[in-house]
Amino acid sequence: MTQLADRVVTDSADIARLTRLIEDLADEARVCLVLIDGSRRLGVVTARPSLQTFLDPSGREGINAVLRVDDPKIEGGTCYLWLDEIIEVRPIPCDRRDFARPAPGMRVAPR
């Protein structure tokens, strides 16, 4: 069943760009996403998105994907983004993740 999307891509170069983005969006990856409007979104990829066929508002058939990102700092904790809105995926290394470090004042047992 075809669903509606705000935008779809049909050009092979645009589809290849979306495919490369998906390669950087592994399940449970902590990422910083740079969006087309210049904003950034931090979060955890809940599941790697997959390209799907959609119809745009004018009825043109093309390709896009929906990415679900969990971020406890936003209302509701989850946001959904169209893949074509993402310019860049920047992985956040484990040592920079808030949950990878002990909270201030927390004692860590020696190994």
Short mmCIF file of N, CA and C in Angstrom, two decimals:
data_model
loop_
_atom_site.label_atom_id
_atom_site.label_comp_id
_atom_site.label_asym_id
_atom_site.label_seq_id
_atom_site.Cartn_x
_atom_site.Cartn_y
_atom_site.Cartn_z
N MET A 1 0.85 -1.17 0.00
CA MET A 1 0.00 0.00 0.00
C MET A 1 0.90 1.24 0.00
N THR A 2 0.66 2.13 -0.93
CA THR A 2 1.44 3.36 -1.02
C THR A 2 0.90 4.39 -0.05
N GLN A 3 1.80 5.08 0.63
CA GLN A 3 1.42 6.11 1.58
C GLN A 3 1.82 7.47 1.03
N LEU A 4 1.34 8.51 1.67
CA LEU A 4 1.67 9.87 1.26
C LEU A 4 2.91 10.37 1.99
N ALA A 5 3.71 11.14 1.28
CA ALA A 5 4.91 11.77 1.85
C ALA A 5 4.90 13.24 1.46
N ASP A 6 5.54 14.06 2.28
CA ASP A 6 5.64 15.48 1.95
C ASP A 6 6.41 15.67 0.65
N ARG A 7 7.47 14.88 0.47
CA ARG A 7 8.31 14.95 -0.72
C ARG A 7 8.76 13.54 -1.08
N VAL A 8 8.98 13.32 -2.35
CA VAL A 8 9.56 12.06 -2.81
C VAL A 8 10.71 12.38 -3.76
N VAL A 9 11.62 11.44 -3.89
CA VAL A 9 12.72 11.60 -4.85
C VAL A 9 12.59 10.51 -5.91
N THR A 10 12.99 10.86 -7.13
CA THR A 10 12.92 9.90 -8.24
C THR A 10 14.25 9.80 -8.97
N ASP A 11 15.10 10.79 -8.82
CA ASP A 11 16.40 10.81 -9.48
C ASP A 11 17.33 9.78 -8.84
N SER A 12 18.07 9.06 -9.66
CA SER A 12 18.94 8.00 -9.13
C SER A 12 20.01 8.54 -8.19
N ALA A 13 20.51 9.75 -8.43
CA ALA A 13 21.51 10.35 -7.53
C ALA A 13 20.90 10.65 -6.16
N ASP A 14 19.66 11.12 -6.15
CA ASP A 14 18.98 11.40 -4.87
C ASP A 14 18.68 10.11 -4.11
N ILE A 15 18.30 9.08 -4.83
CA ILE A 15 18.03 7.79 -4.18
C ILE A 15 19.33 7.22 -3.61
N ALA A 16 20.44 7.37 -4.34
CA ALA A 16 21.74 6.91 -3.84
C ALA A 16 22.14 7.67 -2.59
N ARG A 17 21.84 8.97 -2.53
CA ARG A 17 22.16 9.78 -1.34
C ARG A 17 21.38 9.25 -0.13
N LEU A 18 20.10 8.96 -0.32
CA LEU A 18 19.29 8.42 0.78
C LEU A 18 19.83 7.07 1.23
N THR A 19 20.26 6.26 0.27
CA THR A 19 20.83 4.94 0.60
C THR A 19 22.09 5.10 1.45
N ARG A 20 22.95 6.07 1.10
CA ARG A 20 24.17 6.30 1.90
C ARG A 20 23.82 6.77 3.31
N LEU A 21 22.79 7.61 3.44
CA LEU A 21 22.38 8.04 4.78
C LEU A 21 21.94 6.84 5.62
N ILE A 22 21.18 5.95 5.01
CA ILE A 22 20.68 4.77 5.73
C ILE A 22 21.84 3.92 6.25
N GLU A 23 22.91 3.83 5.49
CA GLU A 23 24.08 3.06 5.93
C GLU A 23 24.67 3.61 7.22
N ASP A 24 24.50 4.90 7.47
CA ASP A 24 25.02 5.53 8.69
C ASP A 24 24.02 5.53 9.84
N LEU A 25 22.87 4.92 9.66
CA LEU A 25 21.81 4.93 10.67
C LEU A 25 21.55 3.53 11.21
N ALA A 26 22.54 2.97 11.85
CA ALA A 26 22.41 1.62 12.42
C ALA A 26 21.43 1.61 13.58
N ASP A 27 20.84 0.46 13.82
CA ASP A 27 19.95 0.30 14.98
C ASP A 27 20.67 0.75 16.24
N GLU A 28 19.99 1.54 17.05
CA GLU A 28 20.45 2.01 18.36
C GLU A 28 21.69 2.91 18.30
N ALA A 29 22.01 3.43 17.12
CA ALA A 29 23.14 4.36 17.01
C ALA A 29 22.77 5.70 17.63
N ARG A 30 23.69 6.26 18.36
CA ARG A 30 23.51 7.61 18.93
C ARG A 30 24.08 8.57 17.88
N VAL A 31 23.25 9.51 17.41
CA VAL A 31 23.65 10.36 16.29
C VAL A 31 23.27 11.82 16.51
N CYS A 32 23.98 12.67 15.78
CA CYS A 32 23.60 14.06 15.61
C CYS A 32 23.25 14.20 14.13
N LEU A 33 22.02 14.60 13.86
CA LEU A 33 21.55 14.75 12.49
C LEU A 33 21.55 16.22 12.12
N VAL A 34 22.14 16.55 10.99
CA VAL A 34 22.10 17.91 10.46
C VAL A 34 20.99 17.94 9.43
N LEU A 35 20.01 18.83 9.65
CA LEU A 35 18.84 18.88 8.77
C LEU A 35 18.96 19.98 7.72
N ILE A 36 18.12 19.92 6.70
CA ILE A 36 18.21 20.85 5.58
C ILE A 36 17.97 22.30 5.99
N ASP A 37 17.28 22.51 7.10
CA ASP A 37 17.04 23.89 7.55
C ASP A 37 18.18 24.41 8.43
N GLY A 38 19.24 23.61 8.60
CA GLY A 38 20.40 24.02 9.38
C GLY A 38 20.34 23.60 10.84
N SER A 39 19.19 23.12 11.29
CA SER A 39 19.07 22.68 12.68
C SER A 39 19.71 21.31 12.86
N ARG A 40 19.85 20.94 14.12
CA ARG A 40 20.43 19.64 14.47
C ARG A 40 19.47 18.90 15.40
N ARG A 41 19.50 17.59 15.30
CA ARG A 41 18.67 16.75 16.17
C ARG A 41 19.55 15.65 16.72
N LEU A 42 19.61 15.54 18.04
CA LEU A 42 20.36 14.47 18.71
C LEU A 42 19.40 13.38 19.12
N GLY A 43 19.85 12.14 19.05
CA GLY A 43 18.99 11.08 19.52
C GLY A 43 19.55 9.72 19.21
N VAL A 44 18.74 8.71 19.49
CA VAL A 44 19.09 7.32 19.27
C VAL A 44 18.19 6.79 18.16
N VAL A 45 18.80 6.18 17.15
CA VAL A 45 18.05 5.57 16.06
C VAL A 45 17.38 4.32 16.61
N THR A 46 16.06 4.27 16.54
CA THR A 46 15.37 3.10 17.09
C THR A 46 15.49 1.88 16.18
N ALA A 47 15.44 2.11 14.88
CA ALA A 47 15.62 1.04 13.90
C ALA A 47 16.06 1.67 12.58
N ARG A 48 16.97 1.01 11.91
CA ARG A 48 17.44 1.53 10.61
C ARG A 48 16.25 1.66 9.67
N PRO A 49 16.09 2.83 9.05
CA PRO A 49 14.97 3.01 8.12
C PRO A 49 15.21 2.26 6.81
N SER A 50 14.16 2.07 6.05
CA SER A 50 14.30 1.45 4.73
C SER A 50 13.55 2.30 3.71
N LEU A 51 14.10 2.33 2.51
CA LEU A 51 13.47 3.10 1.44
C LEU A 51 12.12 2.47 1.11
N GLN A 52 11.14 3.35 0.87
CA GLN A 52 9.79 2.89 0.53
C GLN A 52 9.24 3.77 -0.58
N THR A 53 8.22 3.28 -1.25
CA THR A 53 7.55 4.05 -2.30
C THR A 53 6.41 4.84 -1.66
N PHE A 54 6.37 6.12 -1.98
CA PHE A 54 5.33 7.02 -1.48
C PHE A 54 4.76 7.83 -2.63
N LEU A 55 3.65 8.48 -2.39
CA LEU A 55 3.10 9.49 -3.29
C LEU A 55 3.25 10.85 -2.64
N ASP A 56 3.68 11.85 -3.41
CA ASP A 56 3.74 13.21 -2.86
C ASP A 56 2.36 13.85 -3.00
N PRO A 57 2.16 15.07 -2.47
CA PRO A 57 0.83 15.69 -2.50
C PRO A 57 0.24 15.86 -3.91
N SER A 58 1.10 15.92 -4.93
CA SER A 58 0.58 16.05 -6.30
C SER A 58 0.35 14.70 -6.96
N GLY A 59 0.56 13.60 -6.24
CA GLY A 59 0.31 12.27 -6.76
C GLY A 59 1.48 11.64 -7.47
N ARG A 60 2.64 12.28 -7.44
CA ARG A 60 3.84 11.74 -8.08
C ARG A 60 4.42 10.63 -7.19
N GLU A 61 4.73 9.49 -7.78
CA GLU A 61 5.30 8.36 -7.04
C GLU A 61 6.81 8.49 -6.99
N GLY A 62 7.37 8.20 -5.82
CA GLY A 62 8.81 8.26 -5.65
C GLY A 62 9.24 7.58 -4.38
N ILE A 63 10.48 7.85 -3.98
CA ILE A 63 11.11 7.16 -2.86
C ILE A 63 11.38 8.13 -1.71
N ASN A 64 11.22 7.65 -0.50
CA ASN A 64 11.64 8.35 0.72
C ASN A 64 11.66 7.31 1.83
N ALA A 65 11.94 7.74 3.03
CA ALA A 65 11.93 6.85 4.20
C ALA A 65 11.65 7.69 5.43
N VAL A 66 11.17 7.04 6.46
CA VAL A 66 10.90 7.71 7.73
C VAL A 66 11.87 7.17 8.77
N LEU A 67 12.49 8.09 9.48
CA LEU A 67 13.44 7.73 10.54
C LEU A 67 12.82 8.08 11.88
N ARG A 68 12.81 7.11 12.79
CA ARG A 68 12.36 7.36 14.16
C ARG A 68 13.59 7.55 15.03
N VAL A 69 13.61 8.67 15.76
CA VAL A 69 14.72 9.00 16.65
C VAL A 69 14.15 9.22 18.04
N ASP A 70 14.71 8.54 19.03
CA ASP A 70 14.30 8.74 20.42
C ASP A 70 15.23 9.73 21.09
N ASP A 71 14.63 10.69 21.78
CA ASP A 71 15.39 11.70 22.51
C ASP A 71 14.60 12.07 23.76
N PRO A 72 15.05 11.62 24.94
CA PRO A 72 14.28 11.90 26.16
C PRO A 72 14.19 13.38 26.50
N LYS A 73 14.96 14.22 25.82
CA LYS A 73 14.94 15.65 26.11
C LYS A 73 13.82 16.39 25.39
N ILE A 74 13.10 15.71 24.47
CA ILE A 74 12.00 16.38 23.78
C ILE A 74 10.67 15.85 24.30
N GLU A 75 9.64 16.64 24.15
CA GLU A 75 8.32 16.24 24.60
C GLU A 75 7.88 14.99 23.85
N GLY A 76 7.42 14.00 24.56
CA GLY A 76 7.01 12.75 23.96
C GLY A 76 8.15 11.76 23.77
N GLY A 77 9.39 12.26 23.74
CA GLY A 77 10.56 11.41 23.68
C GLY A 77 10.90 10.84 22.31
N THR A 78 10.04 11.03 21.31
CA THR A 78 10.28 10.45 19.99
C THR A 78 9.94 11.47 18.92
N CYS A 79 10.76 11.49 17.86
CA CYS A 79 10.41 12.30 16.70
C CYS A 79 10.58 11.46 15.45
N TYR A 80 9.85 11.82 14.43
CA TYR A 80 9.92 11.13 13.14
C TYR A 80 10.39 12.15 12.10
N LEU A 81 11.36 11.76 11.30
CA LEU A 81 11.93 12.64 10.28
C LEU A 81 11.88 11.97 8.92
N TRP A 82 11.57 12.74 7.88
CA TRP A 82 11.71 12.24 6.52
C TRP A 82 13.19 12.20 6.22
N LEU A 83 13.64 11.12 5.62
CA LEU A 83 15.06 10.95 5.36
C LEU A 83 15.61 12.04 4.44
N ASP A 84 14.81 12.52 3.50
CA ASP A 84 15.30 13.55 2.57
C ASP A 84 15.56 14.89 3.26
N GLU A 85 15.11 15.04 4.52
CA GLU A 85 15.35 16.27 5.28
C GLU A 85 16.74 16.27 5.94
N ILE A 86 17.43 15.14 5.91
CA ILE A 86 18.72 14.99 6.57
C ILE A 86 19.85 15.24 5.58
N ILE A 87 20.76 16.13 5.95
CA ILE A 87 21.93 16.41 5.11
C ILE A 87 23.09 15.52 5.52
N GLU A 88 23.25 15.34 6.84
CA GLU A 88 24.43 14.62 7.34
C GLU A 88 24.09 13.87 8.61
N VAL A 89 24.71 12.70 8.77
CA VAL A 89 24.61 11.91 9.99
C VAL A 89 25.98 11.92 10.65
N ARG A 90 26.03 12.42 11.89
CA ARG A 90 27.29 12.44 12.64
C ARG A 90 27.16 11.50 13.84
N PRO A 91 27.91 10.40 13.84
CA PRO A 91 27.86 9.49 14.99
C PRO A 91 28.40 10.19 16.24
N ILE A 92 27.83 9.87 17.38
CA ILE A 92 28.31 10.39 18.65
C ILE A 92 29.08 9.25 19.32
N PRO A 93 30.40 9.42 19.50
CA PRO A 93 31.21 8.35 20.11
C PRO A 93 30.72 7.99 21.52
N CYS A 94 30.93 6.75 21.89
CA CYS A 94 30.48 6.25 23.20
C CYS A 94 30.95 7.11 24.36
N ASP A 95 32.21 7.58 24.31
CA ASP A 95 32.72 8.33 25.45
C ASP A 95 32.09 9.72 25.57
N ARG A 96 31.32 10.14 24.58
CA ARG A 96 30.66 11.44 24.64
C ARG A 96 29.18 11.30 24.99
N ARG A 97 28.72 10.07 25.17
CA ARG A 97 27.32 9.84 25.52
C ARG A 97 27.14 10.10 27.00
N ASP A 98 26.08 10.80 27.34
CA ASP A 98 25.79 11.11 28.73
C ASP A 98 25.68 9.85 29.58
N PHE A 99 25.05 8.79 29.04
CA PHE A 99 24.82 7.60 29.83
C PHE A 99 26.06 6.72 29.96
N ALA A 100 27.15 7.05 29.26
CA ALA A 100 28.36 6.25 29.34
C ALA A 100 29.27 6.68 30.48
N ARG A 101 28.96 7.81 31.08
CA ARG A 101 29.78 8.33 32.18
C ARG A 101 28.97 8.30 33.48
N PRO A 102 29.63 8.07 34.59
CA PRO A 102 28.92 8.12 35.87
C PRO A 102 28.40 9.54 36.13
N ALA A 103 27.27 9.61 36.76
CA ALA A 103 26.72 10.91 37.14
C ALA A 103 27.63 11.56 38.18
N PRO A 104 27.67 12.89 38.23
CA PRO A 104 28.50 13.56 39.23
C PRO A 104 28.18 13.05 40.64
N GLY A 105 29.21 12.75 41.39
CA GLY A 105 29.04 12.27 42.77
C GLY A 105 28.78 10.78 42.88
N MET A 106 28.59 10.10 41.77
CA MET A 106 28.32 8.67 41.80
C MET A 106 29.62 7.90 41.93
N ARG A 107 29.64 6.94 42.84
CA ARG A 107 30.83 6.12 43.04
C ARG A 107 30.76 4.91 42.14
N VAL A 108 31.88 4.60 41.52
CA VAL A 108 31.96 3.43 40.64
C VAL A 108 32.82 2.38 41.32
N ALA A 109 32.30 1.17 41.39
CA ALA A 109 33.05 0.09 42.03
C ALA A 109 34.25 -0.29 41.17
N PRO A 110 35.42 -0.52 41.80
CA PRO A 110 36.59 -0.94 41.04
C PRO A 110 36.39 -2.32 40.46
N ARG A 111 37.06 -2.60 39.36
CA ARG A 111 36.95 -3.92 38.71
C ARG A 111 37.99 -4.85 39.23
#
